[in-house]
Short mmCIF file of C-alpha atoms in Angstrom, two decimals:
data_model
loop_
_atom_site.label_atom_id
_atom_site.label_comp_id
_atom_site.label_asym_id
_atom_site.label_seq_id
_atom_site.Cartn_x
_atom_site.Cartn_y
_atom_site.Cartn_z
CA UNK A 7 113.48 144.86 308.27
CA UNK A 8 112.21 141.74 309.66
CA UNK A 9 113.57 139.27 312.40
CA UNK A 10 113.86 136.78 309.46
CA UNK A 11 115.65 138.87 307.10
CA UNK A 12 118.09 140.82 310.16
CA UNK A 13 121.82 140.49 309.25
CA UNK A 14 123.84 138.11 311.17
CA UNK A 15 126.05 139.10 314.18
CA UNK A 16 129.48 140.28 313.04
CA UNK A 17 132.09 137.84 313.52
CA UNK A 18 134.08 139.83 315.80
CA UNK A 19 130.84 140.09 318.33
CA UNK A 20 132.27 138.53 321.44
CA UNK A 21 129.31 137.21 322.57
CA UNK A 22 128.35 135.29 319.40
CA UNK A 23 132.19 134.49 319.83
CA UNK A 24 131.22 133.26 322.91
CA UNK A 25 128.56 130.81 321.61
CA UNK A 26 130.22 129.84 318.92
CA UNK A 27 133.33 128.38 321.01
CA UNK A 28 130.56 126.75 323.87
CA UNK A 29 128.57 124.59 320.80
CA UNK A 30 132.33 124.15 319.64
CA UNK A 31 132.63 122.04 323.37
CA UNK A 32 129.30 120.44 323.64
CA UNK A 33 128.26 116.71 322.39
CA UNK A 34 124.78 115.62 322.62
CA UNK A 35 121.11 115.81 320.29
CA UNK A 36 121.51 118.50 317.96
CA UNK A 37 118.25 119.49 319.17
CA UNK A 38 119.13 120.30 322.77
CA UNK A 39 122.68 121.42 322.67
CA UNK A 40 121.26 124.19 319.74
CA UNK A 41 118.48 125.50 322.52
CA UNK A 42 121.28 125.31 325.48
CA UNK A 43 123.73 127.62 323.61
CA UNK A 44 120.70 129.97 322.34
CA UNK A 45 119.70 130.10 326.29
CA UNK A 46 123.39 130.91 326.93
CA UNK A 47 124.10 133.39 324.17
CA UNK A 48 120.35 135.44 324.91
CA UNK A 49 121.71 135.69 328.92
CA UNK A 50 125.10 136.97 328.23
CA UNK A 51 123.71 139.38 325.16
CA UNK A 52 121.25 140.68 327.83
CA UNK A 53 123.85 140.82 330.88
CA UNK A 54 126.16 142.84 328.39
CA UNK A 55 123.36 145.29 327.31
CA UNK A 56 122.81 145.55 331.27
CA UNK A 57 126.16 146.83 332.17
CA UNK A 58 126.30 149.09 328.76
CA UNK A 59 122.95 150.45 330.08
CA UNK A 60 124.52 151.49 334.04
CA UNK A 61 127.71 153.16 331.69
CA UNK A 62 130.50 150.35 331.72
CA UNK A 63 132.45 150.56 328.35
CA UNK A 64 131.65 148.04 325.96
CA UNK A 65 134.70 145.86 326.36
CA UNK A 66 134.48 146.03 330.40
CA UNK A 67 131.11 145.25 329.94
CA UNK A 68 131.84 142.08 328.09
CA UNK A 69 134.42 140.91 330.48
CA UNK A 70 132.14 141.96 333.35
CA UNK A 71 129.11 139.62 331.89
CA UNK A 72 131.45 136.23 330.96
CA UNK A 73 133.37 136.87 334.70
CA UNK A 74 129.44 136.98 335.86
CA UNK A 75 128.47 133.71 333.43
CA UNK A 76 131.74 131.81 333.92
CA UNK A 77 134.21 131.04 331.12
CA UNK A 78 133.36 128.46 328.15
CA UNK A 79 134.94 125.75 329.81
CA UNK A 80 132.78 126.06 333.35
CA UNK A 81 129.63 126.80 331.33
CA UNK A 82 130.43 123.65 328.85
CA UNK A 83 130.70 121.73 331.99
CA UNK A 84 127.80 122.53 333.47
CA UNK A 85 125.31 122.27 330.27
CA UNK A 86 127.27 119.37 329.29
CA UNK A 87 125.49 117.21 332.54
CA UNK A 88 122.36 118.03 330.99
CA UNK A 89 123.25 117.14 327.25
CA UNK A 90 124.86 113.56 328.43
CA UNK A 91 121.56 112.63 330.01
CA UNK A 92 119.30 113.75 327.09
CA UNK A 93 122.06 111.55 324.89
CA UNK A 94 121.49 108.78 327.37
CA UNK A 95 117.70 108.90 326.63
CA UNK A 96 118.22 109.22 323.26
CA UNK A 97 120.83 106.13 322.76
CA UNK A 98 118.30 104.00 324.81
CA UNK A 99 115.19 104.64 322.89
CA UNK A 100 117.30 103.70 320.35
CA UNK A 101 117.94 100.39 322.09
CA UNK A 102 114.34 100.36 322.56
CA UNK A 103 113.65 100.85 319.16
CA UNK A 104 115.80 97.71 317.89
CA UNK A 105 114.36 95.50 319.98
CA UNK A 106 111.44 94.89 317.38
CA UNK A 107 113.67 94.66 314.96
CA UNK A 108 116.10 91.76 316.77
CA UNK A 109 112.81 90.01 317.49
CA UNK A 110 111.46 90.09 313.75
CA UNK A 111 115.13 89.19 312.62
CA UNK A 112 114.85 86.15 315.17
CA UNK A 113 111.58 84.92 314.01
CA UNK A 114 112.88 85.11 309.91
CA UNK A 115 115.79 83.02 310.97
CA UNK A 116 113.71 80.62 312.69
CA UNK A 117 111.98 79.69 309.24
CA UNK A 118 115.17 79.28 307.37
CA UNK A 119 115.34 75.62 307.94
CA UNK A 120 114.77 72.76 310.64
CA UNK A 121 117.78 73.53 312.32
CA UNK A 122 119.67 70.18 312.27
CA UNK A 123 122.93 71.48 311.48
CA UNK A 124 125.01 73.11 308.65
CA UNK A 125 123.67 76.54 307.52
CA UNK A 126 120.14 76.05 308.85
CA UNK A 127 121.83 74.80 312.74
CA UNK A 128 123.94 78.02 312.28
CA UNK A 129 121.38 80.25 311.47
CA UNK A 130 119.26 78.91 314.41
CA UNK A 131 122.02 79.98 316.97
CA UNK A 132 122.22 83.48 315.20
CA UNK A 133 118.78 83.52 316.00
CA UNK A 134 118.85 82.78 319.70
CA UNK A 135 121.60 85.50 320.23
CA UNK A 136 119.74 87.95 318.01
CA UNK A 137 116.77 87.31 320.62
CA UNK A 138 118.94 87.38 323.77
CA UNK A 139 120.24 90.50 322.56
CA UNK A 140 116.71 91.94 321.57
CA UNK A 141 115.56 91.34 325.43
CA UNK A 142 118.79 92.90 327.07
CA UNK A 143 118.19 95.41 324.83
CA UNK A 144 114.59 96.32 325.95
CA UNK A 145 115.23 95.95 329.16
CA UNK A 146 118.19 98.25 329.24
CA UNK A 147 116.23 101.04 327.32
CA UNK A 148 113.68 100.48 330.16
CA UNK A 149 115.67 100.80 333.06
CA UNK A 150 118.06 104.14 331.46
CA UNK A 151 114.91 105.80 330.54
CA UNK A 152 113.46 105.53 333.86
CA UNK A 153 116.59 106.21 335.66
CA UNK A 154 117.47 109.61 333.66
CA UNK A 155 113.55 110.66 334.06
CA UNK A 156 111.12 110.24 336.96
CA UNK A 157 113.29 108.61 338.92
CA UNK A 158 116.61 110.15 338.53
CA UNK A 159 116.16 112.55 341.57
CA UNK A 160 115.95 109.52 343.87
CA UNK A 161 118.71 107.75 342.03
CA UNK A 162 121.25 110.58 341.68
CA UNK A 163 124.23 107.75 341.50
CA UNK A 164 122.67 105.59 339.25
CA UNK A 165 121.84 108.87 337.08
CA UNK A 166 125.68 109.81 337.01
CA UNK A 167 126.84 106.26 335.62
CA UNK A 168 123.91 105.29 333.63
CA UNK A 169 124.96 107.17 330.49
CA UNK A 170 128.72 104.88 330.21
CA UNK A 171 126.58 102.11 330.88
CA UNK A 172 124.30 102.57 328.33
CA UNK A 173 126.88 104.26 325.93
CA UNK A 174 128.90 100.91 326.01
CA UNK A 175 126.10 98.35 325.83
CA UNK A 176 124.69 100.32 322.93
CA UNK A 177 128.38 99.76 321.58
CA UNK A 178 128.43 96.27 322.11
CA UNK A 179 125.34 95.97 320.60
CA UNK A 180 125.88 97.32 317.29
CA UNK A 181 129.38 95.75 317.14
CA UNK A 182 126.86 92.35 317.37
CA UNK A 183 124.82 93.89 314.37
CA UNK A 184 127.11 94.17 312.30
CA UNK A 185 129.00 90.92 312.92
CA UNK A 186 125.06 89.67 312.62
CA UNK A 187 124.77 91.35 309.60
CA UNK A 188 128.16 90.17 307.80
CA UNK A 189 127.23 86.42 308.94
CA UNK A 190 123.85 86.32 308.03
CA UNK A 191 124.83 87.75 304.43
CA UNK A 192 127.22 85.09 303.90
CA UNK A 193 124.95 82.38 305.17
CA UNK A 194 122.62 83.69 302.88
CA UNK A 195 124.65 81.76 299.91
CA UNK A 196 123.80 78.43 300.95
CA UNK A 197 120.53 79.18 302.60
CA UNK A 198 117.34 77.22 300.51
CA UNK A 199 115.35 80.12 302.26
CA UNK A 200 117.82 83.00 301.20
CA UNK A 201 115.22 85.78 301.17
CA UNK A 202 114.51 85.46 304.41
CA UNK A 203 118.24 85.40 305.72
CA UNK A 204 118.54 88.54 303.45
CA UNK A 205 115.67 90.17 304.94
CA UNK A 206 116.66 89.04 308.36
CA UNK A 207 120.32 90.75 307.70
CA UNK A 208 118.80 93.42 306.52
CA UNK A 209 117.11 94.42 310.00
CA UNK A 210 120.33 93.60 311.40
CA UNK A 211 121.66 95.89 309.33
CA UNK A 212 119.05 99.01 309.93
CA UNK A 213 119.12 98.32 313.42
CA UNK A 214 123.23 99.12 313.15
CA UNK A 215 122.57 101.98 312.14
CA UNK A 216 120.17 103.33 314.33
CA UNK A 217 122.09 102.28 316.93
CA UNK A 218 126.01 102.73 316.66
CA UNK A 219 125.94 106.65 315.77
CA UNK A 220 124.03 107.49 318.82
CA UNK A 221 126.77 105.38 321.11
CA UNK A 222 129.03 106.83 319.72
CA UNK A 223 127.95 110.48 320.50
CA UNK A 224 126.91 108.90 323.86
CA UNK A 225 130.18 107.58 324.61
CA UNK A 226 131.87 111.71 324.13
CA UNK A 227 129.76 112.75 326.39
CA UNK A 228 130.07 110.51 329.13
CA UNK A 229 133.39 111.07 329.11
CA UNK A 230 133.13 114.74 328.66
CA UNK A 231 131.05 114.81 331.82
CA UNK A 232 133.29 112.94 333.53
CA UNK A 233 135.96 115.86 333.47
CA UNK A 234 136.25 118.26 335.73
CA UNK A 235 135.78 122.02 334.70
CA UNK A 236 139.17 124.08 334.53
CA UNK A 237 140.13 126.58 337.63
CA UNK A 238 140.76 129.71 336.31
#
């Protein structure tokens, strides 16, 4: 039979118990939590088969491996670090990513009217903040990115509290989005331009999206980092 077509583990395995229970505590990219728990799940498999191998009974041998590995909790701790950076990185190229986005809904709004007031004078400040927002955003992305990579080992700190930073400003920002998004549909009613303000809300919109799912992921894991790991 072929590693594609092998049977899964049975349920009762305690090591695929094991796993199941450690992706069970993680938050972070799908991506890199999947690869952590594989790592984890291959080591203990192996550590088990070790101490089967010297003669240890099979449920000593289990116990012997996870007292070896550390329990769920320590090992969710300890992968977790490394998950809450990657979903750092991951929230701020996000950031990075709207950016364009804020700036083309800026420049739309700009041609919705001459800005002397009424709908046209409102839309212009929506603009502004949509382009305040875009650079904040960019620069953010910049400074996260290169805080959690190349430079995190001489900014160990800044590395620790860089993911609640950028977990909250990422919230902040799409909470802006979507109040963007809400106003600029409604001023799109009384706009003479309205396609543009629709188009314009419409990046809003996208940008949202891209945005508030991966705070919100950020956001567990910054503050499931920020726990200590159970004494046993």
């Amino acid at each position: 039979m072929s590693a594609d077509m092998a049977p899964p583990p049975p349920l009762d395995d305690p090591v695929e118990r094991y796993a199941v229970e450690l992706a069970a505590a993680l938050r972070g990219p799908a991506g890199a939590r999947e690869r952590l728990v594989v790592e984890v799940r291959d080591g203990l498999a192996e550590t088990v088969a070790a101490y089967e191998a010297a003669g240890v009974p099979a449920e000593r041998a289990v116990r012997e491996a996870v007292a070896e590995f550390g329990s769920v909790a320590e090992v969710a701790a300890s992968c977790q670090r490394e998950l809450t950076v990657a979903q750092a990185r991951h929230t701020a190229r996000a950031l990075a990513l709207t950016g364009p986005f804020l700036l083309a809904c800026w420049w739309l709004v700009r041609g919705t009217g001459d800005g002397q007031g009424g709908v046209s004078g409102f839309a212009q400040q929506v603009a502004v903040q949509l382009s305040s927002a875009a650079a904040v955003a960019v620069v953010l992305a910049a400074l996260a990115l290169a805080a959690t990579g190349a430079w995190g080992r001489w900014l160990p700190v800044a590395t620790e509290r860089l993911p609640a930073a950028v977990a909250w400003t990422g919230t902040a920002a799409s909470v802006a989005m979507a109040v963007t998004t809400l106003t600029l549909a409604t001023a799109a009613f009384l706009a003479e331009q309205w396609p543009l303000t629709v188009l314009a809300g419409a990046l809003a919109a996208a940008s949202h999206a891209v945005v508030a799912g991966s705070a919100r992921v950020c956001r567990e894991c910054a503050r499931l980092s920020s726990r200590e790991p159970a004494v046993a």
